[in-house]
Short mmCIF file of C-alpha atoms in Angstrom, two decimals:
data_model
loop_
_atom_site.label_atom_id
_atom_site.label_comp_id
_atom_site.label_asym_id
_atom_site.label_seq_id
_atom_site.Cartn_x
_atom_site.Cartn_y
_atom_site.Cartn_z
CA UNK A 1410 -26.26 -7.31 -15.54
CA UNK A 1411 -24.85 -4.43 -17.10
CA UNK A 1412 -27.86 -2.64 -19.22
CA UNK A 1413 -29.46 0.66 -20.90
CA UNK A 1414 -32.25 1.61 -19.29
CA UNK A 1415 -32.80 4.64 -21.34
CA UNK A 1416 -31.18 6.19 -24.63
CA UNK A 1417 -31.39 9.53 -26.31
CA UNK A 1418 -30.32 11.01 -29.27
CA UNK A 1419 -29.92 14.07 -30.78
CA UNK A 1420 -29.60 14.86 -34.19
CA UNK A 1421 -28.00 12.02 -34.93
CA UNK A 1422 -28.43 10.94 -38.37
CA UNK A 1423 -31.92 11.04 -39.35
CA UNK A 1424 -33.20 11.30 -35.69
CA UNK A 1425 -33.71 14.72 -34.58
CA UNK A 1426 -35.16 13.67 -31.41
CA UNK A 1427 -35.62 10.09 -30.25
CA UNK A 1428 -35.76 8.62 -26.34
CA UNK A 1429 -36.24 4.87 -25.73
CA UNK A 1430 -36.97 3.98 -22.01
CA UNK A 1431 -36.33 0.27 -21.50
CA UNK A 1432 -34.57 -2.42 -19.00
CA UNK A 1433 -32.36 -5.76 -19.02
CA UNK A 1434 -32.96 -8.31 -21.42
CA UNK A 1435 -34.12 -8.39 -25.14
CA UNK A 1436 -34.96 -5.19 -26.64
CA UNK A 1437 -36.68 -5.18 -30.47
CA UNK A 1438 -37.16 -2.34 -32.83
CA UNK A 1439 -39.08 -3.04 -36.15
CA UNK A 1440 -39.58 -0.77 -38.70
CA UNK A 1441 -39.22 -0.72 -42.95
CA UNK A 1442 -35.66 -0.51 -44.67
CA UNK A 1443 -34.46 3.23 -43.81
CA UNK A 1444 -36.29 4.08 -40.65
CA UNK A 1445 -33.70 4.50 -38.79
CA UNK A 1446 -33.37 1.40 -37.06
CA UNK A 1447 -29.62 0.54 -37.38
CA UNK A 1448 -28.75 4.31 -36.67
CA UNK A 1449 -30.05 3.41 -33.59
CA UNK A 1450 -27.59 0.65 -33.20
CA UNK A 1451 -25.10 2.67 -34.45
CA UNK A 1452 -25.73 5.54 -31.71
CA UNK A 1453 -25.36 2.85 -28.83
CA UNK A 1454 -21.74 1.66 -30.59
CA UNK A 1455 -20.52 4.84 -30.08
CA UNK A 1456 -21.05 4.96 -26.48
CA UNK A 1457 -17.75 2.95 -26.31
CA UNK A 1458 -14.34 3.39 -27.79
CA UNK A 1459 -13.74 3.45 -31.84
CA UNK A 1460 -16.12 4.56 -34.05
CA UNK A 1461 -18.97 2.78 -33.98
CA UNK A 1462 -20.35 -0.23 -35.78
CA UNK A 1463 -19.66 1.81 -39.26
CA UNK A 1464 -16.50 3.04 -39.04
CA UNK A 1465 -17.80 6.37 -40.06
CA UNK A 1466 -16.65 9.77 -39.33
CA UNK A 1467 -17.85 11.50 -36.55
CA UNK A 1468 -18.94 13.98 -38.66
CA UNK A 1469 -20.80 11.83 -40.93
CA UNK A 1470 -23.37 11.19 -37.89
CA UNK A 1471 -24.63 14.28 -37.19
CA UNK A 1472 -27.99 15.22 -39.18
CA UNK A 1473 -28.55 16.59 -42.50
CA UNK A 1474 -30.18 19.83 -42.45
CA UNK A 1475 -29.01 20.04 -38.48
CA UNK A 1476 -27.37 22.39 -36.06
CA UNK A 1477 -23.90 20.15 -37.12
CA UNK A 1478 -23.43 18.98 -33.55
CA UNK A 1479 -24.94 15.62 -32.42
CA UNK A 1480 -25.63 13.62 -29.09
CA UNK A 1481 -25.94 10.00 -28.06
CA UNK A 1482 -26.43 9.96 -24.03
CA UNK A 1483 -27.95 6.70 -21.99
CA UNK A 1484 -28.94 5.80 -18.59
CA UNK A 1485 -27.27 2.05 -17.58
CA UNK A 1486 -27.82 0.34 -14.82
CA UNK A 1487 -24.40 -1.66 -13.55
CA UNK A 1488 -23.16 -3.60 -10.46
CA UNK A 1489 -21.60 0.03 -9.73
CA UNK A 1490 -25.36 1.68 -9.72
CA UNK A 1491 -26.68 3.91 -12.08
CA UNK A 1492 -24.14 5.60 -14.16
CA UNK A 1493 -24.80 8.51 -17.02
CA UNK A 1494 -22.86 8.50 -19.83
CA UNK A 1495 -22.96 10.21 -23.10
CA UNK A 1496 -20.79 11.53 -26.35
CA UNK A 1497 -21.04 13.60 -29.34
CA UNK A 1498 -19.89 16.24 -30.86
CA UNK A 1499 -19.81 20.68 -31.25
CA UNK A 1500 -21.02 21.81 -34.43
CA UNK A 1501 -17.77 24.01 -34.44
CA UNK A 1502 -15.21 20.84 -34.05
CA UNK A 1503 -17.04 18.43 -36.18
CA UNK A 1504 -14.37 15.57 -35.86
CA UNK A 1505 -13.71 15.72 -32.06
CA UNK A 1506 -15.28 13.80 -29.90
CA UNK A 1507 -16.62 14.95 -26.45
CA UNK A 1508 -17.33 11.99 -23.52
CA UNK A 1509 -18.85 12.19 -20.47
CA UNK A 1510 -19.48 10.08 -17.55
CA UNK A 1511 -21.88 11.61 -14.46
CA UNK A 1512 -21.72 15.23 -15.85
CA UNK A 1513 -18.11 14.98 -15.66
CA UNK A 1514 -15.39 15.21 -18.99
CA UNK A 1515 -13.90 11.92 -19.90
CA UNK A 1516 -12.20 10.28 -22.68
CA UNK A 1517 -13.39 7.78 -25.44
CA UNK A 1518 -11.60 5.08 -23.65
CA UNK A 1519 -12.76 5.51 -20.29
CA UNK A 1520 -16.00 4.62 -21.94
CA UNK A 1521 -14.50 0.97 -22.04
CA UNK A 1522 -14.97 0.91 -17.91
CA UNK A 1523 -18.44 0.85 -17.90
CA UNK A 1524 -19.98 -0.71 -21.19
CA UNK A 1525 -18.80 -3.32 -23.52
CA UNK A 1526 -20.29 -4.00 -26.61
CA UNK A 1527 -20.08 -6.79 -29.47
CA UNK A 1528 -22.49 -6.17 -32.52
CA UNK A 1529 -23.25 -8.38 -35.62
CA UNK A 1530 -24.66 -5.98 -38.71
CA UNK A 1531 -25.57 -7.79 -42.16
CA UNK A 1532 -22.13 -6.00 -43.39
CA UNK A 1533 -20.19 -8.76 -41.74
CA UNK A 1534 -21.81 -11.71 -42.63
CA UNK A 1535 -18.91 -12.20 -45.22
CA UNK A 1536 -16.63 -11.38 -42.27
CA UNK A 1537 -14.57 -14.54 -43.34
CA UNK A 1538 -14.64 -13.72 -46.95
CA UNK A 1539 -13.34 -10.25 -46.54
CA UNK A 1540 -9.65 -8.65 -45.64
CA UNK A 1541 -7.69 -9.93 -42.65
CA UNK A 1542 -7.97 -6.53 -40.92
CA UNK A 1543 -11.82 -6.69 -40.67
CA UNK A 1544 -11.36 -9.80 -38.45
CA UNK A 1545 -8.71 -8.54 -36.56
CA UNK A 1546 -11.20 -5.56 -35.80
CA UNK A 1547 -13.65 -8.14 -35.09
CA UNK A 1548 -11.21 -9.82 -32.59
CA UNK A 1549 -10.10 -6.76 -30.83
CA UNK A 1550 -13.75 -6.05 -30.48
CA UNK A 1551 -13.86 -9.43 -28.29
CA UNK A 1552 -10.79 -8.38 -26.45
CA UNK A 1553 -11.98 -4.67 -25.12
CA UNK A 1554 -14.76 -6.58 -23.45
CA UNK A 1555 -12.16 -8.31 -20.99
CA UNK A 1556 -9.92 -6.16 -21.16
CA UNK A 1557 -10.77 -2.28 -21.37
CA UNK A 1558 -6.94 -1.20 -22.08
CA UNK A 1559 -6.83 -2.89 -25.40
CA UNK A 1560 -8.39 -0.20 -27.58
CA UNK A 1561 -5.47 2.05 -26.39
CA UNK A 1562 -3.12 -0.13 -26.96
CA UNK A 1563 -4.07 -1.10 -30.44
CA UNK A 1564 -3.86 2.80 -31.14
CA UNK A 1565 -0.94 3.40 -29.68
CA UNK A 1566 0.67 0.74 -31.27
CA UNK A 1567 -0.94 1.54 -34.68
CA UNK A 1568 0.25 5.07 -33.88
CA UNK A 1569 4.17 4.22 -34.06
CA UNK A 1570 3.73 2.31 -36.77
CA UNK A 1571 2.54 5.31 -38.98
CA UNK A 1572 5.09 7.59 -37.31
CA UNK A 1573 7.71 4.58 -38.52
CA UNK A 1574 6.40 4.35 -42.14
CA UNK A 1575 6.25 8.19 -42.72
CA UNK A 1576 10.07 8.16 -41.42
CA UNK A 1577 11.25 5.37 -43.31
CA UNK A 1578 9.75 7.02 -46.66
CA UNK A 1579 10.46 10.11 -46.28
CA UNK A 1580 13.04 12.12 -48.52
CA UNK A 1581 15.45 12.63 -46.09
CA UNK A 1582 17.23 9.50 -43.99
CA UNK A 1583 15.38 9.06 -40.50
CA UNK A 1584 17.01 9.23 -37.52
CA UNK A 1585 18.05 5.84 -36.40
CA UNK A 1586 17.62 6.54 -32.90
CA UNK A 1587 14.20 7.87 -33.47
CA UNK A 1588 13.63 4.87 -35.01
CA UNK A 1589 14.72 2.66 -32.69
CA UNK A 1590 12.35 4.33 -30.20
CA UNK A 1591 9.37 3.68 -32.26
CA UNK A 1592 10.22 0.90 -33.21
CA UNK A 1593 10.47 -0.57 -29.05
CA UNK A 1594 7.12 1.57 -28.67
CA UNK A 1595 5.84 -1.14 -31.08
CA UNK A 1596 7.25 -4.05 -29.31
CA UNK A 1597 5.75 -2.99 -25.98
CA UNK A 1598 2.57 -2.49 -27.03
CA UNK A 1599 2.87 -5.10 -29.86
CA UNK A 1600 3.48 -8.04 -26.91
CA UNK A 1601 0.76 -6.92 -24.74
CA UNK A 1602 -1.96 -6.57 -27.82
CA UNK A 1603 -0.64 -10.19 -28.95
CA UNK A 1604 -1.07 -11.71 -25.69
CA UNK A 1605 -4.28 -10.55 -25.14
CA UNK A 1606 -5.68 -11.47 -28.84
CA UNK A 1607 -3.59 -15.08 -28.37
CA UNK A 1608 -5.50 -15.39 -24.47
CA UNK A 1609 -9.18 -14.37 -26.35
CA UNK A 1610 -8.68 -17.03 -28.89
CA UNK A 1611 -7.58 -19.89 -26.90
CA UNK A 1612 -10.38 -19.20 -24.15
CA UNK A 1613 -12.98 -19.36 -27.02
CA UNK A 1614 -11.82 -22.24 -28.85
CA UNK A 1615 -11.86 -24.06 -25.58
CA UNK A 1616 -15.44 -23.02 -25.06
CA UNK A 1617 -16.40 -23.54 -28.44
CA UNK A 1618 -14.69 -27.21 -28.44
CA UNK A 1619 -17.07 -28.62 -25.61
CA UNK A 1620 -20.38 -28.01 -27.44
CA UNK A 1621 -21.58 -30.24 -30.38
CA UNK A 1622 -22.85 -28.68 -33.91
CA UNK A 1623 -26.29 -27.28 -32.29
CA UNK A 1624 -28.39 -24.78 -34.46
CA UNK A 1625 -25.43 -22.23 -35.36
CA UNK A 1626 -22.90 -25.18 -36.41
CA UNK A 1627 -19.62 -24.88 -34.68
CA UNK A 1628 -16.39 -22.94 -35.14
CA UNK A 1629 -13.09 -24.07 -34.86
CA UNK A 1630 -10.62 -21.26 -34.37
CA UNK A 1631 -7.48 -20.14 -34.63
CA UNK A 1632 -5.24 -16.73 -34.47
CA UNK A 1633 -2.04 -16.65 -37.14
CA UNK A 1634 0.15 -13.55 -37.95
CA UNK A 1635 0.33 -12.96 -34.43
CA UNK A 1636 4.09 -13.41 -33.71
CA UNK A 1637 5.38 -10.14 -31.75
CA UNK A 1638 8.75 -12.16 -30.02
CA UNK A 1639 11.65 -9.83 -30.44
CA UNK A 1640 9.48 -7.56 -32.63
CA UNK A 1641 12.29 -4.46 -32.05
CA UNK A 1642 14.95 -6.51 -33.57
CA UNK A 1643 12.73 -7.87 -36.27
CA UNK A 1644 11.82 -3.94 -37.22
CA UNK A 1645 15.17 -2.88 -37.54
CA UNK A 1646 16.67 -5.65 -39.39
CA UNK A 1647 13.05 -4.68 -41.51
CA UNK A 1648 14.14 -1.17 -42.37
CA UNK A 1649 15.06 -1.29 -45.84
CA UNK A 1650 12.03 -3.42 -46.69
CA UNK A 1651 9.55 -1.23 -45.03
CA UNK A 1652 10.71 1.61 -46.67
CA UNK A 1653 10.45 -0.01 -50.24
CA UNK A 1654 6.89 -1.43 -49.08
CA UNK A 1655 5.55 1.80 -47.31
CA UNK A 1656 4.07 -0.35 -44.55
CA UNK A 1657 5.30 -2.30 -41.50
CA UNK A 1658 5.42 -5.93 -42.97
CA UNK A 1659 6.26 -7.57 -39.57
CA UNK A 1660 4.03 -7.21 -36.46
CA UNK A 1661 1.07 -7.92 -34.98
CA UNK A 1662 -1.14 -5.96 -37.44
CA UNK A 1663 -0.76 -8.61 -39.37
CA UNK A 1664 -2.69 -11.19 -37.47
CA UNK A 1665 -5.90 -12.92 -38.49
CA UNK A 1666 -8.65 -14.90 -37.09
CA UNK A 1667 -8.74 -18.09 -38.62
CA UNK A 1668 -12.39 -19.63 -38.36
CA UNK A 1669 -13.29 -23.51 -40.01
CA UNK A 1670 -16.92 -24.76 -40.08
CA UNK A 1671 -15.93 -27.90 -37.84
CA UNK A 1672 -18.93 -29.82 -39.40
CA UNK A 1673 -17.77 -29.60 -42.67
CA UNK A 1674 -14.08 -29.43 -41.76
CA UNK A 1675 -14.57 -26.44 -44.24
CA UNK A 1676 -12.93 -22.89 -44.00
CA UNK A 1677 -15.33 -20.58 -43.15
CA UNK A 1678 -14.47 -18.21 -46.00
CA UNK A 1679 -15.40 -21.07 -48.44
CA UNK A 1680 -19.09 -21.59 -46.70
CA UNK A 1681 -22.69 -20.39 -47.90
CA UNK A 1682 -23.72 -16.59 -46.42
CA UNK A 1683 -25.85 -18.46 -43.56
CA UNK A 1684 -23.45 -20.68 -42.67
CA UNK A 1685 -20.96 -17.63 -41.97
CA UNK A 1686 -23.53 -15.78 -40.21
CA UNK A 1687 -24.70 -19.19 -38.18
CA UNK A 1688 -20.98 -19.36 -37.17
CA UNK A 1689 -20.41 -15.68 -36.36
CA UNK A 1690 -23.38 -15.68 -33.77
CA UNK A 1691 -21.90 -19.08 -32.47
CA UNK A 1692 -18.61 -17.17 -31.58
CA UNK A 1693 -20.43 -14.29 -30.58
CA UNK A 1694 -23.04 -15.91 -27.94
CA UNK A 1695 -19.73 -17.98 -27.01
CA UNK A 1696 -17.96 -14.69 -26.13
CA UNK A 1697 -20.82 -13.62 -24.21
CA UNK A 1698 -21.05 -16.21 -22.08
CA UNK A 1699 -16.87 -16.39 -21.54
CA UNK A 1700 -17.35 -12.54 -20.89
CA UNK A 1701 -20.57 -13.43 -18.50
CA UNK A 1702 -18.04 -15.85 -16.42
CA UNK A 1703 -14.98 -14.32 -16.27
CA UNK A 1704 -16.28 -10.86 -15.08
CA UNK A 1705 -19.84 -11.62 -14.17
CA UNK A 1706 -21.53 -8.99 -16.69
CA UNK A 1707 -21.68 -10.16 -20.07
CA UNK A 1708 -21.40 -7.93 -22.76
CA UNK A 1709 -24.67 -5.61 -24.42
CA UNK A 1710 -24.89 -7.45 -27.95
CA UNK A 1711 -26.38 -5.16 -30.85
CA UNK A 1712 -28.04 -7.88 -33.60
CA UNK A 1713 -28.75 -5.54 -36.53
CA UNK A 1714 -31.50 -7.67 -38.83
CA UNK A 1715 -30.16 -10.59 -37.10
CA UNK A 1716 -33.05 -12.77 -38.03
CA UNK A 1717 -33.61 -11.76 -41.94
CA UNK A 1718 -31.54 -15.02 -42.76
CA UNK A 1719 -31.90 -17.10 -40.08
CA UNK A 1720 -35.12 -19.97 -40.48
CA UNK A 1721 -37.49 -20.26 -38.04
CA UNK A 1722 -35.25 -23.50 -35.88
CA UNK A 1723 -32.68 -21.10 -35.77
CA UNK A 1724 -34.26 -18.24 -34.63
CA UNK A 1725 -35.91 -19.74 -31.83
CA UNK A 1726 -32.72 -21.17 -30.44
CA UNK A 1727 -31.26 -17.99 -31.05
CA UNK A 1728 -33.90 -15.91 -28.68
CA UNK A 1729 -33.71 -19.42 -25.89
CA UNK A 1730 -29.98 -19.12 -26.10
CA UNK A 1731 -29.97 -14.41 -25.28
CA UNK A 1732 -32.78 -15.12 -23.06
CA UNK A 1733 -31.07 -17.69 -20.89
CA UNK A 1734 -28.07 -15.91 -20.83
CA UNK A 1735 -29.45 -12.82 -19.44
CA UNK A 1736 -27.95 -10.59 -21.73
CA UNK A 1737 -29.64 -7.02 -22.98
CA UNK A 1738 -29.30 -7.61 -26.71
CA UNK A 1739 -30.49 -5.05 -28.74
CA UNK A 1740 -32.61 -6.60 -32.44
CA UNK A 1741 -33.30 -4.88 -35.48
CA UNK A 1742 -36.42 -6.17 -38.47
CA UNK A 1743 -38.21 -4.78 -41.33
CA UNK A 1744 -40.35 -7.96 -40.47
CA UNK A 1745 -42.36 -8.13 -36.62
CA UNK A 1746 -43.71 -11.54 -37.67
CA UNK A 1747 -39.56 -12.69 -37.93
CA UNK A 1748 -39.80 -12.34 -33.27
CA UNK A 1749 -43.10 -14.09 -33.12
CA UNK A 1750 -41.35 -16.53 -30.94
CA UNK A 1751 -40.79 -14.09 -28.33
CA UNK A 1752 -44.83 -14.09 -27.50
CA UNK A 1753 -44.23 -16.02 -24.63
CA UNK A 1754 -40.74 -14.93 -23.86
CA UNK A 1755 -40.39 -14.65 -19.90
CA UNK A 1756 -39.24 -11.47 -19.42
CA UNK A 1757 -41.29 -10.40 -21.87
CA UNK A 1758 -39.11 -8.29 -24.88
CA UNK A 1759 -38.96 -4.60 -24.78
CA UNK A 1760 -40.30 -3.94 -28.29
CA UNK A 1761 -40.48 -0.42 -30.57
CA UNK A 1762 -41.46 0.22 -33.59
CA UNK A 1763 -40.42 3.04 -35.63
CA UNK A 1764 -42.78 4.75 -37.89
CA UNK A 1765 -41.98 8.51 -39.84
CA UNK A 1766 -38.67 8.90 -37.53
CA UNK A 1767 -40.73 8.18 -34.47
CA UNK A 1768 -40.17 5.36 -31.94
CA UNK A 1769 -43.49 4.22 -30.25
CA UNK A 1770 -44.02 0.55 -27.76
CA UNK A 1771 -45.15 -1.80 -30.17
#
């Protein structure tokens, strides 16, 4: 099992100072509403590529009243042995991010070889009610745990599409063989990204499709949008549209994850808030334990207030299911009394709670 053993951060967000020594398995902090408890989530998201489980600036993380700079570094223990690794940033370049891994200078994405990460936050409990692009985040999210390239590629391809679109609208006519040359960028990346979305689906559904409705109902899903055949040619003949539209209207960027309740035979946009959330932590234990088989460390899960709308059946199957998966999940509360069925949890939960910006056992 891939885990963090110990976390620190540094004026990150409201924590001047915090260090939390713990091991594999579940790990709880509980605390009241603006303790600090999903900044701590938030500081472990960023110890892999993107930015973090709010989409924030980097900026926007360091601490108000601080030196400007901020720190997130942790201790994991991995089938490789201990590793170090840590990022932040200089109070003098505010928006650029510094890695490392064993004292030595890395990038963002080499932060994808040793930890993956999937987290569920209340924001996305109307995941399936939102914009296609949150769910192709979500789904790309699932991919970089199988297969660390794909945040790269995703920005890479992302990148030639804005280079395209400025082109295209710009006041003077592009260069068509500039063009052309983003435009096959796009294609190469476009057919590797779609593959590797089209693989994650199908593995899931699969895995999803064997189990019956259990505690978390079950998903059927499905990817659409995600076409990239002769994506080059499709771009070109594309042009004048494009240009009209300001955006790439063909491509991969346009795919979506399309999730029923199978129950109910009901899209899962169209369900109640708990249903949506009971389905999202269906796909997401289902992704652990794909991740857990395929590559024999599943991924660290981050559960911010995972159990605020969850009743008490649901909970409990929730903790049986992380427990015997022998995942290190990381769980947010306001509430303590909302993991009183992890009293006789064997391990035994790490638990916190955080009280005036300090973290103490609890």
């Amino acid at each position: 099992m891939t885990a963090i053993t110990r976390l620190t951060l540094t004026d990150f967000r409201n924590h001047a100072h915090a260090t939390i020594a713990t091991g594999p398995g579940l790990v709880v902090i509980t605390g009241d509403n603006g303790a600090g408890k999903t900044n701590i989530l938030d500081a472990i998201s960023l110890l892999a590529p993107g930015r973090g489980l709010r989409s924030a600036a980097l900026s926007d993380a360091a601490r108000q009243d601080g030196p400007g700079g901020w720190s997130v570094a942790a201790t994991l223990i991995s089938p490789q042995g201990e590793v170090q690794i840590g990022t932040g940033t200089a109070a003098a370049a505010p928006e650029r991010r510094l890695v490392r891994v064993n004292g030595a200078a890395a990038t963002a994405a080499a932060l994808a070889d040793w930890l993956a990460l999937v987290w569920l936050t209340p924001a996305m409990d109307r995941l399936f009610s939102e914009s296609p692009g949150s769910r192709r985040r979500f789904l790309d999210r699932l991919v970089l745990a199988l297969h660390p390239g794909h945040g790269q590629r995703v920005n890479r391809y992302e990148a030639a599409m804005r280079e395209r679109t400025r082109l295209l609208t710009a006041d003077t006519p592009a260069d068509p063989v500039w063009l052309a040359g983003l435009e096959a960028d796009m294609a190469d990346h476009g057919a590797v990204i779609a593959a590797a979305r089209a693989e994650m689906v199908a593995a899931l559904a699969a895995a999803l499709a064997g189990g019956d409705e259990g505690p978390f109902a079950r998903p059927l899903i499905a990817l659409a949008g995600n076409d990239a055949d002769h994506l080059a040619a499709r771009l070109a003949r594309g042009r004048a549209r494009d240009a009209a539209a300001a955006r790439a209207i063909d491509g991969p960027h346009r795919a979506d994850l399309i999730v029923t309740h199978a129950g109910k035979a009901m899209p899962a946009a169209t369900c109640s808030t708990g249903e949506q959330k009971a389905l999202l932590i269906a796909i997401v234990l289902a992704h652990a334990a794909l991740v857990a088989q395929r590559s024999g460390q599943p991924p660290i899960l981050l559960l911010d207030e995972i159990a605020a709308h969850l009743d008490a059946s649901r909970r409990a199957a929730l903790f049986e299911r992380l427990s015997g998966m022998g995942v290190q999940a990381w769980m947010t509360g306001t509430d303590a009394a909302l993991f009183a069925e992890l009293a006789g949890n064997r391990p035994p939960a790490h638990r916190f709670q955080l009280i005036g910006g300090q973290i103490s056992p609890g």
